[in-house]
PDB file of C-alpha atoms in Angstrom:
ATOM      1  CA  MET A   1     -27.195 -55.548 129.510  1.00 53.00           C
ATOM      2  CA  THR A   2     -28.243 -52.464 127.572  1.00 62.00           C
ATOM      3  CA  ALA A   3     -26.470 -51.400 124.393  1.00 66.00           C
ATOM      4  CA  PRO A   4     -22.986 -50.058 125.122  1.00 73.00           C
ATOM      5  CA  PRO A   5     -22.351 -46.367 124.379  1.00 79.00           C
ATOM      6  CA  PHE A   6     -19.868 -47.263 121.618  1.00 86.00           C
ATOM      7  CA  GLU A   7     -19.912 -49.350 118.448  1.00 92.00           C
ATOM      8  CA  SER A   8     -16.319 -50.551 118.406  1.00 95.00           C
ATOM      9  CA  VAL A   9     -13.536 -51.024 120.928  1.00 95.00           C
ATOM     10  CA  LEU A  10      -9.810 -51.697 120.675  1.00 96.00           C
ATOM     11  CA  PHE A  11      -7.831 -53.136 123.595  1.00 97.00           C
ATOM     12  CA  LEU A  12      -4.117 -52.281 123.554  1.00 94.00           C
ATOM     13  CA  CYS A  13      -1.099 -53.527 125.461  1.00 92.00           C
ATOM     14  CA  VAL A  14       2.463 -54.277 124.455  1.00 91.00           C
ATOM     15  CA  ALA A  15       2.578 -57.965 123.439  1.00 93.00           C
ATOM     16  CA  ASN A  16      -1.141 -58.516 122.752  1.00 95.00           C
ATOM     17  CA  SER A  17      -0.669 -61.811 124.582  1.00 95.00           C
ATOM     18  CA  ALA A  18      -2.618 -61.678 127.860  1.00 96.00           C
ATOM     19  CA  ARG A  19      -4.556 -58.623 129.099  1.00 97.00           C
ATOM     20  CA  SER A  20      -5.731 -57.394 125.706  1.00 97.00           C
ATOM     21  CA  GLN A  21      -6.497 -60.928 124.494  1.00 98.00           C
ATOM     22  CA  MET A  22      -8.573 -61.684 127.601  1.00 98.00           C
ATOM     23  CA  ALA A  23     -10.347 -58.321 127.254  1.00 98.00           C
ATOM     24  CA  GLU A  24     -11.109 -59.086 123.601  1.00 97.00           C
ATOM     25  CA  GLY A  25     -12.561 -62.491 124.467  1.00 97.00           C
ATOM     26  CA  LEU A  26     -14.625 -61.119 127.342  1.00 97.00           C
ATOM     27  CA  ALA A  27     -15.938 -58.184 125.306  1.00 96.00           C
ATOM     28  CA  ARG A  28     -17.001 -60.461 122.458  1.00 96.00           C
ATOM     29  CA  HIS A  29     -18.752 -62.685 124.997  1.00 95.00           C
ATOM     30  CA  LEU A  30     -20.460 -59.791 126.815  1.00 93.00           C
ATOM     31  CA  PHE A  31     -21.336 -57.513 123.882  1.00 93.00           C
ATOM     32  CA  GLY A  32     -21.885 -60.039 121.091  1.00 91.00           C
ATOM     33  CA  ASP A  33     -22.602 -58.557 117.680  1.00 91.00           C
ATOM     34  CA  ARG A  34     -23.510 -55.155 119.143  1.00 92.00           C
ATOM     35  CA  VAL A  35     -19.844 -54.079 119.293  1.00 94.00           C
ATOM     36  CA  ARG A  36     -16.881 -54.610 116.960  1.00 96.00           C
ATOM     37  CA  VAL A  37     -14.073 -55.856 119.226  1.00 96.00           C
ATOM     38  CA  GLN A  38     -10.343 -55.824 118.405  1.00 97.00           C
ATOM     39  CA  SER A  39      -7.076 -56.110 120.290  1.00 97.00           C
ATOM     40  CA  ALA A  40      -3.490 -55.361 119.347  1.00 95.00           C
ATOM     41  CA  GLY A  41      -0.054 -54.528 120.702  1.00 94.00           C
ATOM     42  CA  SER A  42       3.070 -52.547 119.870  1.00 91.00           C
ATOM     43  CA  ALA A  43       5.282 -55.667 120.007  1.00 92.00           C
ATOM     44  CA  PRO A  44       2.946 -58.601 119.275  1.00 94.00           C
ATOM     45  CA  SER A  45       4.152 -62.033 120.334  1.00 94.00           C
ATOM     46  CA  ARG A  46       1.790 -64.960 120.985  1.00 95.00           C
ATOM     47  CA  VAL A  47      -1.327 -65.584 123.020  1.00 97.00           C
ATOM     48  CA  ASN A  48      -0.210 -66.644 126.476  1.00 97.00           C
ATOM     49  CA  PRO A  49      -1.276 -70.214 127.369  1.00 97.00           C
ATOM     50  CA  TYR A  50      -2.300 -69.062 130.860  1.00 97.00           C
ATOM     51  CA  ALA A  51      -4.671 -66.528 129.285  1.00 98.00           C
ATOM     52  CA  VAL A  52      -6.173 -69.348 127.210  1.00 98.00           C
ATOM     53  CA  ARG A  53      -6.590 -71.500 130.356  1.00 98.00           C
ATOM     54  CA  ALA A  54      -8.104 -68.711 132.468  1.00 98.00           C
ATOM     55  CA  MET A  55     -10.627 -67.835 129.772  1.00 98.00           C
ATOM     56  CA  ALA A  56     -11.523 -71.479 129.107  1.00 98.00           C
ATOM     57  CA  GLU A  57     -12.701 -71.640 132.729  1.00 98.00           C
ATOM     58  CA  LEU A  58     -15.474 -69.225 131.683  1.00 97.00           C
ATOM     59  CA  GLY A  59     -16.208 -71.111 128.480  1.00 97.00           C
ATOM     60  CA  ILE A  60     -14.460 -68.506 126.302  1.00 97.00           C
ATOM     61  CA  ASP A  61     -12.139 -69.980 123.683  1.00 97.00           C
ATOM     62  CA  LEU A  62      -8.973 -68.036 122.842  1.00 97.00           C
ATOM     63  CA  THR A  63      -7.299 -70.880 120.932  1.00 97.00           C
ATOM     64  CA  THR A  64      -8.085 -69.251 117.576  1.00 95.00           C
ATOM     65  CA  HIS A  65      -6.775 -65.823 118.668  1.00 95.00           C
ATOM     66  CA  HIS A  66      -3.414 -64.503 117.534  1.00 95.00           C
ATOM     67  CA  SER A  67      -1.326 -61.477 118.495  1.00 96.00           C
ATOM     68  CA  LYS A  68      -1.702 -58.501 116.170  1.00 96.00           C
ATOM     69  CA  SER A  69       0.221 -55.281 115.648  1.00 95.00           C
ATOM     70  CA  VAL A  70      -1.437 -51.965 116.419  1.00 93.00           C
ATOM     71  CA  ASP A  71      -0.170 -50.857 112.998  1.00 92.00           C
ATOM     72  CA  THR A  72      -2.693 -53.193 111.330  1.00 94.00           C
ATOM     73  CA  ILE A  73      -5.728 -51.508 112.919  1.00 93.00           C
ATOM     74  CA  ASP A  74      -7.610 -48.912 110.850  1.00 93.00           C
ATOM     75  CA  PRO A  75      -8.298 -45.909 113.148  1.00 92.00           C
ATOM     76  CA  ASP A  76     -11.619 -45.330 111.369  1.00 91.00           C
ATOM     77  CA  THR A  77     -12.880 -48.677 112.725  1.00 91.00           C
ATOM     78  CA  VAL A  78     -12.448 -47.707 116.399  1.00 94.00           C
ATOM     79  CA  ASP A  79     -14.740 -45.617 118.645  1.00 93.00           C
ATOM     80  CA  LEU A  80     -13.072 -46.476 121.957  1.00 95.00           C
ATOM     81  CA  VAL A  81      -9.467 -47.412 122.790  1.00 95.00           C
ATOM     82  CA  ILE A  82      -8.715 -49.021 126.146  1.00 96.00           C
ATOM     83  CA  THR A  83      -5.037 -49.275 127.076  1.00 95.00           C
ATOM     84  CA  LEU A  84      -4.180 -51.938 129.641  1.00 95.00           C
ATOM     85  CA  CYS A  85      -0.492 -51.331 130.382  1.00 90.00           C
ATOM     86  CA  ALA A  86       0.677 -50.678 133.923  1.00 85.00           C
ATOM     87  CA  GLU A  87       4.432 -51.014 134.260  1.00 75.00           C
ATOM     88  CA  GLU A  88       5.327 -50.714 130.572  1.00 73.00           C
ATOM     89  CA  VAL A  89       4.772 -48.019 127.950  1.00 73.00           C
ATOM     90  CA  CYS A  90       1.459 -48.522 126.180  1.00 75.00           C
ATOM     91  CA  PRO A  91       1.291 -48.350 122.410  1.00 70.00           C
ATOM     92  CA  VAL A  92       0.123 -45.144 120.791  1.00 72.00           C
ATOM     93  CA  PHE A  93      -3.015 -45.300 118.696  1.00 75.00           C
ATOM     94  CA  LEU A  94      -3.669 -42.493 116.284  1.00 71.00           C
ATOM     95  CA  GLY A  95      -7.209 -41.477 115.545  1.00 74.00           C
ATOM     96  CA  ARG A  96     -10.062 -39.634 117.171  1.00 82.00           C
ATOM     97  CA  ALA A  97     -11.374 -42.489 119.318  1.00 87.00           C
ATOM     98  CA  ARG A  98     -12.314 -41.910 122.949  1.00 90.00           C
ATOM     99  CA  ARG A  99      -9.614 -43.279 125.261  1.00 92.00           C
ATOM    100  CA  LEU A 100      -9.665 -45.044 128.605  1.00 94.00           C
ATOM    101  CA  HIS A 101      -6.659 -46.287 130.546  1.00 93.00           C
ATOM    102  CA  TRP A 102      -7.038 -49.331 132.770  1.00 95.00           C
ATOM    103  CA  PRO A 103      -3.536 -49.903 134.209  1.00 94.00           C
ATOM    104  CA  LEU A 104      -3.415 -53.628 134.960  1.00 95.00           C
ATOM    105  CA  PRO A 105      -0.136 -55.339 135.877  1.00 92.00           C
ATOM    106  CA  ASP A 106       1.042 -58.035 133.493  1.00 92.00           C
ATOM    107  CA  PRO A 107      -0.439 -61.241 134.975  1.00 95.00           C
ATOM    108  CA  ASP A 108       2.443 -63.350 133.629  1.00 91.00           C
ATOM    109  CA  ARG A 109       4.899 -61.759 136.083  1.00 87.00           C
ATOM    110  CA  LYS A 110       7.820 -63.162 134.122  1.00 82.00           C
ATOM    111  CA  ASP A 111      10.393 -61.918 136.624  1.00 83.00           C
ATOM    112  CA  GLU A 112       8.798 -63.681 139.599  1.00 86.00           C
ATOM    113  CA  PRO A 113       9.510 -67.340 140.440  1.00 90.00           C
ATOM    114  CA  LEU A 114       5.913 -68.605 140.540  1.00 91.00           C
ATOM    115  CA  THR A 115       4.371 -72.047 140.390  1.00 92.00           C
ATOM    116  CA  ASP A 116       1.942 -72.762 137.553  1.00 94.00           C
ATOM    117  CA  ALA A 117      -0.943 -72.494 140.025  1.00 96.00           C
ATOM    118  CA  GLN A 118       0.247 -69.103 141.312  1.00 96.00           C
ATOM    119  CA  ARG A 119       0.737 -67.757 137.801  1.00 95.00           C
ATOM    120  CA  LEU A 120      -2.718 -68.971 136.740  1.00 97.00           C
ATOM    121  CA  GLN A 121      -4.195 -67.240 139.782  1.00 97.00           C
ATOM    122  CA  HIS A 122      -2.777 -63.907 138.561  1.00 97.00           C
ATOM    123  CA  PHE A 123      -4.425 -64.482 135.188  1.00 98.00           C
ATOM    124  CA  ARG A 124      -7.732 -65.281 136.882  1.00 98.00           C
ATOM    125  CA  ALA A 125      -7.527 -62.077 138.947  1.00 98.00           C
ATOM    126  CA  THR A 126      -6.830 -60.014 135.806  1.00 98.00           C
ATOM    127  CA  ARG A 127      -9.645 -61.765 133.932  1.00 98.00           C
ATOM    128  CA  ASP A 128     -12.105 -61.065 136.756  1.00 98.00           C
ATOM    129  CA  ASP A 129     -11.034 -57.418 137.003  1.00 97.00           C
ATOM    130  CA  LEU A 130     -11.481 -56.993 133.241  1.00 97.00           C
ATOM    131  CA  ARG A 131     -14.910 -58.604 133.393  1.00 97.00           C
ATOM    132  CA  ARG A 132     -16.080 -56.230 136.149  1.00 96.00           C
ATOM    133  CA  ARG A 133     -14.815 -53.209 134.211  1.00 96.00           C
ATOM    134  CA  LEU A 134     -16.386 -54.359 130.943  1.00 95.00           C
ATOM    135  CA  GLU A 135     -19.720 -55.086 132.586  1.00 93.00           C
ATOM    136  CA  ALA A 136     -19.748 -51.579 134.084  1.00 91.00           C
ATOM    137  CA  LEU A 137     -18.653 -50.057 130.766  1.00 87.00           C
ATOM    138  CA  GLY A 138     -21.398 -51.830 128.839  1.00 70.00           C
ATOM    139  CA  VAL A 139     -24.308 -50.403 130.815  1.00 52.00           C
ATOM    140  CA  GLY A 140     -23.603 -46.711 130.386  1.00 39.00           C
ATOM    141  CA  PRO A 141     -20.952 -44.084 129.904  1.00 34.00           C
ATOM    142  CA  ASN A 142     -17.921 -44.183 132.167  1.00 34.00           C
TER     143      ASN A 142
END
């Protein structure tokens, strides 16, 4: 993979528990030290255990991650902001960073009666979608 066209990226969603955490883990894995990677949310909660499981399948460890507030992120440390909200209102991030919006449904689907296996499958699908998008983003401007 060639050097990405940005030096730092921030992934935003509401709880900073699933989509943005998986994106952070994938971006760190794909971009290494070439890109500063952060994630945050407007109402941080906890890292979802299904996100941890889905990422562990790729050998990416999220067990040391924690949910962070968007208010703790210095706008001067961000070149690119990627919002991941679909059905909810994404947090606002002030600053001059370039912005992309990847509307991905919350893989937890809290309001649906799902088995553990079905819920994990939604996390895998989100993880795989994020990976495809990040791989495409890392090879040139989008």
